[in-house]
Coordinates of N, CA and C and ligand atoms in Angstrom, one line a residue:
M9 N 8.5 -0.9 24.8 CA 9.8 -0.2 24.7 C 10.9 -1.2 25.0
G10 N 11.9 -1.2 24.2 CA 13.1 -2.1 24.4 C 14.0 -1.5 25.5
D11 N 15.0 -2.3 25.9 CA 15.9 -1.8 26.9 C 16.7 -0.6 26.5
D12 N 16.9 -0.5 25.2 CA 17.7 0.6 24.7 C 16.9 1.9 24.6
S13 N 15.7 1.9 24.9 CA 14.8 3.1 24.8 C 15.2 4.1 25.8
D14 N 14.9 5.4 25.5 CA 15.1 6.5 26.4 C 13.8 6.9 26.9
K15 N 13.5 6.8 28.2 CA 12.2 7.1 28.8 C 11.8 8.5 28.7
R16 N 12.8 9.4 28.5 CA 12.5 10.8 28.4 C 12.3 11.3 27.0
C17 N 12.4 10.3 26.1 CA 12.4 10.6 24.6 C 10.9 10.5 24.1
V18 N 10.4 11.6 23.5 CA 9.0 11.6 23.1 C 8.8 10.6 22.0
F19 N 9.8 10.3 21.1 CA 9.5 9.4 20.1 C 9.6 7.9 20.7
C20 N 10.4 7.7 21.7 CA 10.3 6.4 22.4 C 8.9 6.2 23.1
A21 N 8.4 7.3 23.6 CA 7.1 7.3 24.2 C 6.0 7.0 23.1
I22 N 6.1 7.5 21.9 CA 5.2 7.2 20.8 C 5.4 5.7 20.5
I23 N 6.6 5.2 20.4 CA 6.9 3.8 20.0 C 6.3 2.9 21.1
G24 N 6.4 3.4 22.4 CA 5.9 2.6 23.5 C 4.4 2.8 23.8
D25 N 3.7 3.5 22.9 CA 2.3 3.7 23.0 C 1.9 4.5 24.2
E26 N 2.8 5.3 24.7 CA 2.5 6.2 25.9 C 2.1 7.6 25.4
V27 N 2.4 7.9 24.2 CA 2.0 9.2 23.7 C 1.3 8.9 22.3
E28 N 0.2 9.6 22.1 CA -0.6 9.3 20.9 C 0.1 9.9 19.7
A29 N -0.1 9.2 18.6 CA 0.4 9.7 17.3 C -0.4 9.0 16.2
E30 N -0.5 9.7 15.0 CA -1.2 9.1 13.9 C -0.1 8.2 13.2
I31 N -0.2 6.9 13.4 CA 0.8 6.0 12.9 C 0.4 5.7 11.4
V32 N 1.3 5.7 10.5 CA 1.0 5.4 9.1 C 1.7 4.1 8.7
L33 N 2.8 3.7 9.4 CA 3.5 2.5 9.0 C 4.2 1.9 10.3
A34 N 4.0 0.6 10.5 CA 4.6 0.0 11.6 C 5.2 -1.3 11.2
T35 N 6.5 -1.5 11.5 CA 7.1 -2.8 11.3 C 7.8 -3.2 12.6
D36 N 8.4 -4.4 12.6 CA 9.1 -4.8 13.8 C 10.2 -3.8 14.2
D37 N 10.8 -3.1 13.3 CA 12.0 -2.3 13.6 C 11.7 -0.8 13.5
L38 N 10.6 -0.4 12.8 CA 10.4 1.0 12.4 C 9.0 1.4 12.7
L39 N 8.8 2.7 12.9 CA 7.5 3.3 13.0 C 7.5 4.6 12.2
A40 N 6.4 4.9 11.5 CA 6.3 6.2 10.8 C 4.9 6.8 11.2
F41 N 5.0 8.1 11.6 CA 3.8 8.7 12.1 C 3.8 10.2 11.6
L42 N 2.6 10.8 11.6 CA 2.5 12.2 11.2 C 3.2 13.1 12.1
D43 N 3.9 14.1 11.6 CA 4.5 15.1 12.3 C 3.4 16.0 12.9
V44 N 3.5 16.3 14.2 CA 2.5 17.1 14.8 C 2.5 18.6 14.4
R45 N 3.7 19.0 13.8 CA 3.8 20.4 13.3 C 4.3 20.3 11.8
P46 N 3.4 19.9 11.0 CA 3.8 19.6 9.6 C 4.1 20.8 8.8
V47 N 5.1 20.7 7.9 CA 5.5 21.7 6.9 C 4.3 21.7 5.9
F48 N 3.8 20.6 5.5 CA 2.6 20.4 4.7 C 1.8 19.2 5.3
K49 N 0.5 19.2 5.1 CA -0.3 18.1 5.6 C 0.2 16.8 5.0
G50 N 0.3 15.8 5.9 CA 0.8 14.5 5.4 C 2.3 14.3 5.6
H51 N 2.9 15.3 6.2 CA 4.4 15.3 6.6 C 4.6 14.1 7.6
V52 N 5.4 13.2 7.2 CA 5.6 12.0 8.0 C 7.0 12.0 8.6
L53 N 7.1 11.4 9.8 CA 8.4 11.1 10.4 C 8.6 9.6 10.5
L54 N 9.8 9.1 10.0 CA 10.1 7.7 10.1 C 11.2 7.5 11.2
V55 N 11.0 6.6 12.1 CA 11.9 6.4 13.2 C 12.2 5.0 13.4
P56 N 13.5 4.7 13.8 CA 13.8 3.3 14.2 C 13.2 3.1 15.6
R57 N 12.7 1.9 15.9 CA 12.2 1.6 17.2 C 13.3 1.7 18.3
S58 N 14.5 1.3 17.9 CA 15.6 1.4 18.9 C 16.0 2.9 19.0
H59 N 16.3 3.3 20.2 CA 16.7 4.7 20.4 C 18.1 4.9 19.9
V60 N 18.3 5.5 18.7 CA 19.6 6.0 18.3 C 19.4 7.5 18.0
E61 N 20.4 8.2 18.2 CA 20.2 9.7 18.1 C 20.3 10.2 16.7
T62 N 21.3 9.8 16.0 CA 21.5 10.4 14.7 C 21.8 9.4 13.6
L63 N 21.8 9.8 12.4 CA 22.0 8.8 11.3 C 23.3 8.0 11.4
P64 N 24.4 8.6 11.8 CA 25.6 7.8 12.0 C 25.5 6.8 13.1
D65 N 24.6 6.9 14.0 CA 24.4 5.9 15.1 C 23.6 4.7 14.6
L66 N 22.9 4.8 13.5 CA 22.1 3.7 13.0 C 22.9 2.5 12.7
P67 N 22.6 1.3 13.3 CA 23.4 0.1 13.0 C 23.3 -0.2 11.5
A68 N 24.4 -0.8 11.0 CA 24.4 -1.1 9.6 C 23.3 -2.1 9.2
A69 N 22.9 -3.0 10.1 CA 21.9 -4.0 9.8 C 20.5 -3.3 9.6
S70 N 20.4 -2.1 10.1 CA 19.1 -1.4 10.0 C 19.0 -0.4 8.8
R71 N 20.1 -0.2 8.2 CA 20.1 0.8 7.1 C 19.2 0.5 6.0
D72 N 19.3 -0.7 5.5 CA 18.5 -1.1 4.3 C 17.0 -0.9 4.6
G73 N 16.5 -1.4 5.7 CA 15.1 -1.4 6.0 C 14.7 0.1 6.2
F74 N 15.5 0.9 6.8 CA 15.2 2.3 7.0 C 15.0 3.0 5.7
L75 N 16.0 2.8 4.8 CA 15.8 3.5 3.5 C 14.7 2.9 2.6
A76 N 14.5 1.6 2.8 CA 13.3 1.0 2.0 C 12.0 1.6 2.5
A77 N 11.9 1.8 3.8 CA 10.7 2.4 4.3 C 10.5 3.8 3.9
A78 N 11.7 4.6 3.8 CA 11.6 5.9 3.3 C 11.2 6.0 1.9
Q79 N 11.6 5.0 1.1 CA 11.1 4.9 -0.3 C 9.6 4.7 -0.3
R80 N 9.1 3.8 0.5 CA 7.7 3.5 0.5 C 6.9 4.7 0.9
L81 N 7.4 5.5 1.9 CA 6.7 6.7 2.3 C 6.7 7.8 1.2
A82 N 7.9 7.9 0.5 CA 7.9 8.9 -0.5 C 6.9 8.5 -1.6
M83 N 6.7 7.2 -1.9 CA 5.7 6.8 -2.9 C 4.3 7.1 -2.3
A84 N 4.1 6.8 -1.0 CA 2.8 6.9 -0.4 C 2.3 8.3 -0.4
V85 N 3.1 9.3 -0.2 CA 2.6 10.7 -0.3 C 2.2 11.1 -1.7
K86 N 2.8 10.4 -2.7 CA 2.3 10.7 -4.1 C 1.0 9.9 -4.3
D87 N 1.1 8.6 -4.1 CA -0.1 7.7 -4.4 C -1.3 8.0 -3.5
G88 N -1.0 8.3 -2.2 CA -2.1 8.4 -1.3 C -2.6 9.9 -1.1
L89 N -1.7 10.8 -1.3 CA -2.1 12.2 -1.1 C -2.1 13.1 -2.3
G90 N -1.7 12.5 -3.4 CA -1.7 13.3 -4.7 C -0.5 14.3 -4.8
A91 N 0.5 14.2 -3.9 CA 1.7 15.1 -4.0 C 2.4 14.7 -5.3
Q92 N 3.1 15.7 -5.9 CA 3.9 15.5 -7.1 C 5.2 14.8 -6.7
G93 N 5.7 15.1 -5.5 CA 7.0 14.6 -5.1 C 7.1 14.8 -3.6
S94 N 8.3 14.8 -3.1 CA 8.5 14.9 -1.7 C 9.9 15.5 -1.4
F95 N 10.1 16.0 -0.2 CA 11.4 16.4 0.3 C 11.7 15.5 1.5
V96 N 12.8 14.8 1.4 CA 13.2 13.8 2.4 C 14.5 14.3 3.1
A97 N 14.4 14.4 4.4 CA 15.6 15.0 5.1 C 15.7 14.5 6.5
I98 N 17.0 14.6 7.0 CA 17.3 14.2 8.4 C 18.1 15.3 9.0
N99 N 17.7 15.9 10.1 CA 18.6 16.8 10.9 C 19.4 15.9 11.8
N100 N 20.7 16.1 11.8 CA 21.6 15.4 12.7 C 22.2 16.4 13.6
T101 N 21.8 16.4 14.9 CA 22.3 17.2 16.0 C 21.9 18.7 15.8
V102 N 22.4 19.4 14.8 CA 22.1 20.8 14.5 C 20.6 20.8 13.9
S103 N 19.8 21.7 14.5 CA 18.4 21.8 14.1 C 17.6 20.5 14.4
Q104 N 18.2 19.6 15.2 CA 17.5 18.4 15.5 C 16.8 18.6 16.9
S105 N 15.5 18.8 16.9 CA 14.8 19.1 18.2 C 14.5 17.9 19.0
V106 N 14.4 16.7 18.4 CA 14.1 15.5 19.1 C 15.3 14.6 18.9
P107 N 16.1 14.3 20.0 CA 17.3 13.5 19.8 C 17.1 12.0 19.6
H108 N 16.2 11.6 18.7 CA 15.9 10.3 18.3 C 15.8 10.3 16.8
L109 N 16.7 9.6 16.1 CA 16.8 9.7 14.7 C 15.4 9.7 14.0
H110 N 15.1 10.6 13.2 CA 13.9 10.7 12.4 C 14.1 11.3 11.1
L111 N 13.5 10.6 10.1 CA 13.6 11.1 8.7 C 12.3 11.7 8.3
H112 N 12.4 12.9 7.8 CA 11.2 13.7 7.4 C 10.8 13.3 6.0
V113 N 9.5 13.0 5.7 CA 9.0 12.9 4.4 C 8.0 13.9 4.2
V114 N 8.3 15.0 3.5 CA 7.4 16.1 3.3 C 6.8 16.1 1.9
P115 N 5.5 16.0 1.8 CA 4.9 16.0 0.5 C 5.1 17.3 -0.2
R116 N 5.5 17.3 -1.5 CA 5.8 18.5 -2.3 C 5.0 18.5 -3.5
T117 N 4.5 19.7 -3.9 CA 3.9 20.0 -5.2 C 4.3 21.3 -5.7
K118 N 4.6 21.4 -7.0 CA 5.0 22.6 -7.6 C 4.1 23.8 -7.2
G119 N 4.7 24.9 -6.8 CA 3.9 26.0 -6.4 C 3.4 26.0 -5.0
D120 N 3.9 25.0 -4.2 CA 3.4 24.9 -2.8 C 4.0 26.0 -1.9
G121 N 4.9 26.8 -2.4 CA 5.5 27.9 -1.7 C 6.8 27.6 -1.0
L122 N 7.2 26.4 -0.9 CA 8.4 26.0 -0.2 C 9.5 26.1 -1.3
R123 N 10.5 27.1 -1.1 CA 11.5 27.2 -2.0 C 12.8 26.7 -1.5
G124 N 13.0 25.4 -1.6 CA 14.3 24.8 -1.1 C 14.5 25.1 0.4
F125 N 13.5 25.2 1.2 CA 13.6 25.5 2.6 C 14.3 26.8 2.9
F126 N 14.4 27.7 1.9 CA 15.0 29.0 2.0 C 16.4 28.9 2.5
W127 N 17.1 27.8 2.0 CA 18.5 27.7 2.4 C 19.4 28.8 1.9
P128 N 20.2 29.4 2.8 CA 21.1 30.4 2.2 C 22.2 29.6 1.5
R129 N 22.7 30.2 0.4 CA 23.8 29.6 -0.4 C 25.1 30.4 -0.3
V130 N 26.2 29.8 -0.3 CA 27.5 30.5 -0.2 C 28.3 30.3 -1.5
K131 N 29.3 31.0 -1.7 CA 30.2 30.8 -2.9 C 31.6 30.4 -2.4
Y132 N 32.2 29.4 -3.1 CA 33.6 29.0 -2.8 C 34.5 30.1 -3.3
G133 N 35.6 30.3 -2.5 CA 36.7 31.2 -3.0 C 37.5 30.4 -4.0
P134 N 38.5 31.1 -4.5 CA 39.4 30.4 -5.5 C 40.1 29.2 -4.8
D135 N 40.1 28.0 -5.5 CA 40.7 26.8 -5.0 C 40.0 26.1 -3.8
E136 N 39.0 26.9 -3.2 CA 38.4 26.4 -2.0 C 37.6 25.1 -2.2
M137 N 37.0 25.0 -3.4 CA 36.1 23.8 -3.7 C 37.0 22.6 -3.7
G138 N 38.1 22.6 -4.3 CA 39.0 21.5 -4.3 C 39.5 21.1 -2.9
Q139 N 39.8 22.1 -2.1 CA 40.2 21.9 -0.7 C 39.1 21.2 0.1
Y140 N 37.9 21.6 -0.1 CA 36.8 21.0 0.7 C 36.6 19.6 0.2
A141 N 36.7 19.3 -1.1 CA 36.5 18.0 -1.6 C 37.7 17.1 -1.1
A142 N 38.9 17.6 -1.0 CA 40.0 16.8 -0.6 C 39.9 16.5 0.9
R143 N 39.4 17.4 1.7 CA 39.2 17.1 3.2 C 38.1 16.0 3.3
L144 N 37.1 16.1 2.5 CA 36.0 15.1 2.6 C 36.5 13.7 2.1
R145 N 37.3 13.7 1.0 CA 37.9 12.4 0.5 C 38.8 11.8 1.6
A146 N 39.6 12.7 2.3 CA 40.5 12.1 3.3 C 39.7 11.5 4.4
A147 N 38.6 12.2 4.8 CA 37.7 11.7 5.9 C 37.1 10.4 5.5
L148 N 36.9 10.2 4.2 CA 36.1 9.0 3.7 C 37.1 7.8 3.4
T149 N 38.4 8.0 3.5 CA 39.3 6.9 3.2 C 39.5 6.1 4.5
Ligands
LIG28 P1 13.5 18.1 13.8 O1 13.4 19.6 13.9 O2 14.2 17.6 12.6 O3 14.2 17.5 15.1 O4 12.0 17.5 13.7 C1 11.3 17.1 14.8 C2 9.9 17.1 14.5 O5 9.2 16.3 15.4 C3 9.2 18.4 14.4 O6 8.8 18.7 13.0 C4 7.9 18.3 15.2 C5 7.9 16.8 15.5 N1 7.4 16.4 16.9 C6 7.9 16.9 18.0 N2 7.3 16.4 19.1 C7 6.3 15.5 18.5 C8 5.3 14.7 19.1 O7 5.1 14.6 20.3 N3 4.5 14.1 18.2 C9 4.6 14.2 16.8 N4 3.8 13.4 16.1 N5 5.6 14.9 16.3 C10 6.4 15.6 17.1

């Protein structure tokens, strides 16, 4: 474990070899292992070895490698497990049960029963869509 690791963090404990996990990919900066409570078998979690909590906390220098590994895992669930595709997601703070950045790669196949994670959908009111877009554009400038 590096100096920036959090000793109470279960993913840091996996990275530090103190908690067992089924590792599927290991690089100098990243680790990917099977989720112990998979949505479907083969559900992988990708984590940076450095303890950062959420995606916005990931240093710029780590972004490329992180996304490249996510691409490799998305291909691996197809090539290795026969999935037709995957669902790739990150919970940031809300619904994030482990406060160490982790990207889910869930193998998907048509008819697997998962319907868009059963996300509720809402409707914009009149003019509201433009207002939301403007607020986001302002935050992005
Ligand atoms: P999230 O809800 O996005 O924070 O996902 C956290 C995931 O981490 C959840 O699907 C279960 C998984 N998980 C929690 N503890 C452990 C563990 O000790 N080992 C492994 N392999 N996965 C874990």
